[in-house]
Amino acid sequence: MVDVLPLVEARLVTALGEPDARAAVTFLGTDRIEVLRFHEEDLVRYATLGMSAQPMADPTAVLADPVKGPRAELVLSVRAGRADTDKVLRPLAVLAASPQVEGVVVAPGASLDVGGPLWPGAPFTSVLVGEPGGLVADLELDDPMDPVRFLPLLPMTPNEAAWKRVHGAQALQERWLAGGTDLRDPARRSVPLDTAPE
């Protein structure tokens, strides 16, 4: 059985450069999750490493397939120096462990709630899972394993998360686009949601 994680880390380094920090978090009954930090000019990116070690299993399946199934890691990008975003490491590790702990399949369009601010003073308590392939290309694995996808996380304010539950991920992303929202701003306000889009 191939060890997926060295391949995943190599893909992250190829796409984002060498990490300048890393932290490991272990939850009871789960594999260790690492979070790597990458600096790129005025951006800081955080990527999980460990979520893709096992495929995500359909929570309705009687037995989890140890080989087949979607695999993913999470990537969060924020502007550097505007907030104490390094405290996001544990919430990110919690999200990355959720397939093992809660049996959820993390996919684009999903909302993930961390139950508190993403970092101290953050106006966000949840994230929207974006489409993969933009920042870090999918990592193909040998058959019959699914590729590892690197899913961007887009922080949502509580108002945006509630609005997304009613109107859907696509509608929220259109609001962000129409409002010129800087989704990497760690101190941004909620996009206006009470008026009809132009």
mmCIF file of C-alpha atoms in Angstrom:
data_model
loop_
_atom_site.group_PDB
_atom_site.id
_atom_site.type_symbol
_atom_site.label_atom_id
_atom_site.label_comp_id
_atom_site.label_asym_id
_atom_site.label_seq_id
_atom_site.Cartn_x
_atom_site.Cartn_y
_atom_site.Cartn_z
ATOM 1 C CA MET A 1 0.000 0.000 0.000
ATOM 2 C CA VAL A 2 1.540 3.307 -1.073
ATOM 3 C CA ASP A 3 2.157 5.950 1.609
ATOM 4 C CA VAL A 4 0.200 8.864 0.209
ATOM 5 C CA LEU A 5 1.400 11.636 2.538
ATOM 6 C CA PRO A 6 4.992 12.078 1.240
ATOM 7 C CA LEU A 7 3.528 12.462 -2.265
ATOM 8 C CA VAL A 8 0.989 14.985 -0.972
ATOM 9 C CA GLU A 9 3.661 17.013 0.817
ATOM 10 C CA ALA A 10 5.828 17.008 -2.320
ATOM 11 C CA ARG A 11 2.882 18.329 -4.357
ATOM 12 C CA LEU A 12 2.270 21.103 -1.818
ATOM 13 C CA VAL A 13 5.956 22.105 -1.834
ATOM 14 C CA THR A 14 5.998 22.137 -5.649
ATOM 15 C CA ALA A 15 2.947 24.418 -5.738
ATOM 16 C CA LEU A 16 3.555 26.647 -2.700
ATOM 17 C CA GLY A 17 7.288 26.438 -1.898
ATOM 18 C CA GLU A 18 8.912 25.194 1.300
ATOM 19 C CA PRO A 19 6.757 25.558 4.428
ATOM 20 C CA ASP A 20 8.144 27.930 7.060
ATOM 21 C CA ALA A 21 6.289 26.288 9.943
ATOM 22 C CA ARG A 22 4.338 23.146 10.730
ATOM 23 C CA ALA A 23 2.259 21.906 13.622
ATOM 24 C CA ALA A 24 0.836 18.484 14.402
ATOM 25 C CA VAL A 25 -2.457 17.763 16.126
ATOM 26 C CA THR A 26 -3.654 14.322 17.193
ATOM 27 C CA PHE A 27 -7.234 13.609 18.212
ATOM 28 C CA LEU A 28 -8.313 10.519 20.105
ATOM 29 C CA GLY A 29 -8.953 7.668 17.673
ATOM 30 C CA THR A 30 -7.596 9.466 14.614
ATOM 31 C CA ASP A 31 -4.352 9.662 12.679
ATOM 32 C CA ARG A 32 -2.102 12.653 13.213
ATOM 33 C CA ILE A 33 -2.982 15.752 11.196
ATOM 34 C CA GLU A 34 -0.275 18.263 10.351
ATOM 35 C CA VAL A 35 -0.862 21.833 9.231
ATOM 36 C CA LEU A 36 1.868 23.427 7.115
ATOM 37 C CA ARG A 37 2.301 27.185 6.760
ATOM 38 C CA PHE A 38 3.583 28.800 3.580
ATOM 39 C CA HIS A 39 4.424 32.493 3.089
ATOM 40 C CA GLU A 40 4.063 34.049 -0.338
ATOM 41 C CA GLU A 41 4.665 37.822 -0.476
ATOM 42 C CA ASP A 42 1.708 39.324 1.434
ATOM 43 C CA LEU A 43 -0.197 36.036 1.714
ATOM 44 C CA VAL A 44 0.040 33.209 4.190
ATOM 45 C CA ARG A 45 -1.344 29.827 3.248
ATOM 46 C CA TYR A 46 -2.178 26.951 5.571
ATOM 47 C CA ALA A 47 -2.470 23.415 4.196
ATOM 48 C CA THR A 48 -3.452 20.251 6.022
ATOM 49 C CA LEU A 49 -1.395 17.078 5.677
ATOM 50 C CA GLY A 50 -2.916 13.817 6.867
ATOM 51 C CA MET A 51 -6.561 14.028 5.842
ATOM 52 C CA SER A 52 -5.779 12.211 2.564
ATOM 53 C CA ALA A 53 -4.031 9.260 4.225
ATOM 54 C CA GLN A 54 -7.359 7.420 4.105
ATOM 55 C CA PRO A 55 -10.231 7.801 1.652
ATOM 56 C CA MET A 56 -13.354 9.512 2.933
ATOM 57 C CA ALA A 57 -16.064 6.921 3.453
ATOM 58 C CA ASP A 58 -19.751 7.282 2.714
ATOM 59 C CA PRO A 59 -21.302 7.527 6.206
ATOM 60 C CA THR A 60 -24.116 5.196 5.079
ATOM 61 C CA ALA A 61 -21.708 2.419 4.017
ATOM 62 C CA VAL A 62 -21.588 -0.632 6.270
ATOM 63 C CA LEU A 63 -17.840 -1.088 5.732
ATOM 64 C CA ALA A 64 -15.403 1.640 4.746
ATOM 65 C CA ASP A 65 -13.319 0.808 1.677
ATOM 66 C CA PRO A 66 -9.639 1.179 2.681
ATOM 67 C CA VAL A 67 -8.558 2.036 -0.888
ATOM 68 C CA LYS A 68 -11.349 3.608 -2.938
ATOM 69 C CA GLY A 69 -13.088 6.861 -2.155
ATOM 70 C CA PRO A 70 -12.416 10.584 -2.364
ATOM 71 C CA ARG A 71 -9.235 11.941 -0.785
ATOM 72 C CA ALA A 72 -8.583 15.574 0.024
ATOM 73 C CA GLU A 73 -6.490 18.114 1.908
ATOM 74 C CA LEU A 74 -7.611 21.619 2.886
ATOM 75 C CA VAL A 75 -5.928 24.916 1.952
ATOM 76 C CA LEU A 76 -6.699 28.303 3.531
ATOM 77 C CA SER A 77 -5.184 31.540 2.145
ATOM 78 C CA VAL A 78 -5.280 34.835 4.062
ATOM 79 C CA ARG A 79 -3.504 38.185 3.860
ATOM 80 C CA ALA A 80 -0.486 38.275 6.143
ATOM 81 C CA GLY A 81 -0.089 40.597 9.114
ATOM 82 C CA ARG A 82 -3.713 41.655 9.558
ATOM 83 C CA ALA A 83 -4.770 39.167 12.250
ATOM 84 C CA ASP A 84 -3.366 36.413 14.477
ATOM 85 C CA THR A 85 -4.225 33.791 11.873
ATOM 86 C CA ASP A 86 -1.635 31.252 13.075
ATOM 87 C CA LYS A 87 -4.204 30.251 15.722
ATOM 88 C CA VAL A 88 -6.204 28.710 12.840
ATOM 89 C CA LEU A 89 -3.995 25.603 12.996
ATOM 90 C CA ARG A 90 -6.143 23.684 15.478
ATOM 91 C CA PRO A 91 -9.509 24.534 13.829
ATOM 92 C CA LEU A 92 -8.045 23.449 10.474
ATOM 93 C CA ALA A 93 -6.847 20.180 11.978
ATOM 94 C CA VAL A 94 -10.321 19.625 13.470
ATOM 95 C CA LEU A 95 -11.876 20.079 10.015
ATOM 96 C CA ALA A 96 -9.297 17.763 8.430
ATOM 97 C CA ALA A 97 -10.054 15.083 11.039
ATOM 98 C CA SER A 98 -13.837 15.331 10.550
ATOM 99 C CA PRO A 99 -14.024 12.539 7.920
ATOM 100 C CA GLN A 100 -12.428 10.134 10.423
ATOM 101 C CA VAL A 101 -14.237 11.460 13.491
ATOM 102 C CA GLU A 102 -17.703 12.149 12.080
ATOM 103 C CA GLY A 103 -17.743 10.097 8.880
ATOM 104 C CA VAL A 104 -18.414 13.138 6.693
ATOM 105 C CA VAL A 105 -17.302 13.448 3.078
ATOM 106 C CA VAL A 106 -15.857 16.932 2.521
ATOM 107 C CA ALA A 107 -16.695 18.146 -0.988
ATOM 108 C CA PRO A 108 -16.913 21.449 -2.889
ATOM 109 C CA GLY A 109 -19.973 23.488 -1.885
ATOM 110 C CA ALA A 110 -20.062 22.089 1.644
ATOM 111 C CA SER A 111 -20.082 24.258 4.762
ATOM 112 C CA LEU A 112 -17.764 23.301 7.611
ATOM 113 C CA ASP A 113 -18.378 24.877 11.020
ATOM 114 C CA VAL A 114 -15.632 25.065 13.638
ATOM 115 C CA GLY A 115 -17.975 26.108 16.463
ATOM 116 C CA GLY A 116 -16.056 29.287 17.267
ATOM 117 C CA PRO A 117 -13.871 31.949 15.637
ATOM 118 C CA LEU A 118 -11.343 30.561 13.138
ATOM 119 C CA TRP A 119 -8.678 32.558 15.025
ATOM 120 C CA PRO A 120 -8.872 35.074 17.929
ATOM 121 C CA GLY A 121 -11.230 37.903 17.030
ATOM 122 C CA ALA A 122 -12.076 36.407 13.639
ATOM 123 C CA PRO A 123 -15.497 37.353 12.210
ATOM 124 C CA PHE A 124 -15.744 33.813 10.765
ATOM 125 C CA THR A 125 -16.887 30.595 12.432
ATOM 126 C CA SER A 126 -17.244 28.457 9.324
ATOM 127 C CA VAL A 127 -15.834 27.985 5.838
ATOM 128 C CA LEU A 128 -17.209 27.220 2.403
ATOM 129 C CA VAL A 129 -15.334 24.467 0.566
ATOM 130 C CA GLY A 130 -14.302 25.728 -2.855
ATOM 131 C CA GLU A 131 -13.530 23.946 -6.120
ATOM 132 C CA PRO A 132 -10.139 22.189 -6.336
ATOM 133 C CA GLY A 133 -7.491 22.504 -9.021
ATOM 134 C CA GLY A 134 -6.800 26.235 -8.996
ATOM 135 C CA LEU A 135 -3.916 26.686 -6.566
ATOM 136 C CA VAL A 136 -2.660 23.113 -6.169
ATOM 137 C CA ALA A 137 -3.323 20.589 -8.936
ATOM 138 C CA ASP A 138 -4.943 17.248 -8.109
ATOM 139 C CA LEU A 139 -2.472 14.501 -7.213
ATOM 140 C CA GLU A 140 -3.145 11.386 -9.270
ATOM 141 C CA LEU A 141 -2.586 8.099 -7.440
ATOM 142 C CA ASP A 142 -2.246 4.544 -8.745
ATOM 143 C CA ASP A 143 -5.477 2.726 -9.578
ATOM 144 C CA PRO A 144 -7.829 1.994 -7.932
ATOM 145 C CA MET A 145 -7.170 4.965 -5.626
ATOM 146 C CA ASP A 146 -8.923 8.285 -6.246
ATOM 147 C CA PRO A 147 -6.750 11.379 -6.754
ATOM 148 C CA VAL A 148 -6.005 13.684 -3.829
ATOM 149 C CA ARG A 149 -7.789 17.008 -4.271
ATOM 150 C CA PHE A 150 -6.658 20.201 -2.581
ATOM 151 C CA LEU A 151 -9.798 22.018 -1.513
ATOM 152 C CA PRO A 152 -9.633 25.782 -0.881
ATOM 153 C CA LEU A 153 -11.500 27.034 2.183
ATOM 154 C CA LEU A 154 -13.379 30.346 1.990
ATOM 155 C CA PRO A 155 -14.160 31.850 5.430
ATOM 156 C CA MET A 156 -17.827 32.744 5.991
ATOM 157 C CA THR A 157 -19.370 35.089 8.541
ATOM 158 C CA PRO A 158 -22.335 33.623 10.488
ATOM 159 C CA ASN A 159 -24.722 35.724 8.331
ATOM 160 C CA GLU A 160 -23.151 34.412 5.126
ATOM 161 C CA ALA A 161 -23.287 30.827 6.401
ATOM 162 C CA ALA A 162 -26.992 31.178 7.272
ATOM 163 C CA TRP A 163 -27.708 32.776 3.877
ATOM 164 C CA LYS A 164 -25.787 30.009 2.103
ATOM 165 C CA ARG A 165 -27.910 27.345 3.853
ATOM 166 C CA VAL A 166 -31.018 28.896 2.269
ATOM 167 C CA HIS A 167 -29.729 30.002 -1.126
ATOM 168 C CA GLY A 168 -26.809 27.636 -1.801
ATOM 169 C CA ALA A 169 -23.068 27.926 -2.320
ATOM 170 C CA GLN A 170 -23.291 29.196 -5.889
ATOM 171 C CA ALA A 171 -25.539 32.110 -4.918
ATOM 172 C CA LEU A 172 -23.191 33.127 -2.097
ATOM 173 C CA GLN A 173 -20.159 33.005 -4.382
ATOM 174 C CA GLU A 174 -22.035 35.199 -6.868
ATOM 175 C CA ARG A 175 -22.724 37.698 -4.067
ATOM 176 C CA TRP A 176 -19.032 37.729 -3.159
ATOM 177 C CA LEU A 177 -18.088 38.284 -6.788
ATOM 178 C CA ALA A 178 -20.658 41.038 -7.318
ATOM 179 C CA GLY A 179 -19.516 42.784 -4.142
ATOM 180 C CA GLY A 180 -15.814 42.614 -5.055
ATOM 181 C CA THR A 181 -15.222 40.732 -1.791
ATOM 182 C CA ASP A 182 -11.601 40.066 -0.821
ATOM 183 C CA LEU A 183 -12.039 36.552 0.536
ATOM 184 C CA ARG A 184 -8.440 36.542 1.788
ATOM 185 C CA ASP A 185 -8.969 39.547 4.066
ATOM 186 C CA PRO A 186 -8.985 38.118 7.616
ATOM 187 C CA ALA A 187 -10.888 41.132 8.936
ATOM 188 C CA ARG A 188 -13.452 41.603 6.157
ATOM 189 C CA ARG A 189 -17.103 42.284 6.843
ATOM 190 C CA SER A 190 -20.040 40.224 5.635
ATOM 191 C CA VAL A 191 -21.090 40.876 2.055
ATOM 192 C CA PRO A 192 -24.501 42.668 1.819
ATOM 193 C CA LEU A 193 -27.159 39.946 1.645
ATOM 194 C CA ASP A 194 -30.457 41.767 2.040
ATOM 195 C CA THR A 195 -30.763 43.280 -1.446
ATOM 196 C CA ALA A 196 -31.408 41.523 -4.718
ATOM 197 C CA PRO A 197 -28.237 40.998 -6.792
ATOM 198 C CA GLU A 198 -27.733 43.417 -9.684
#
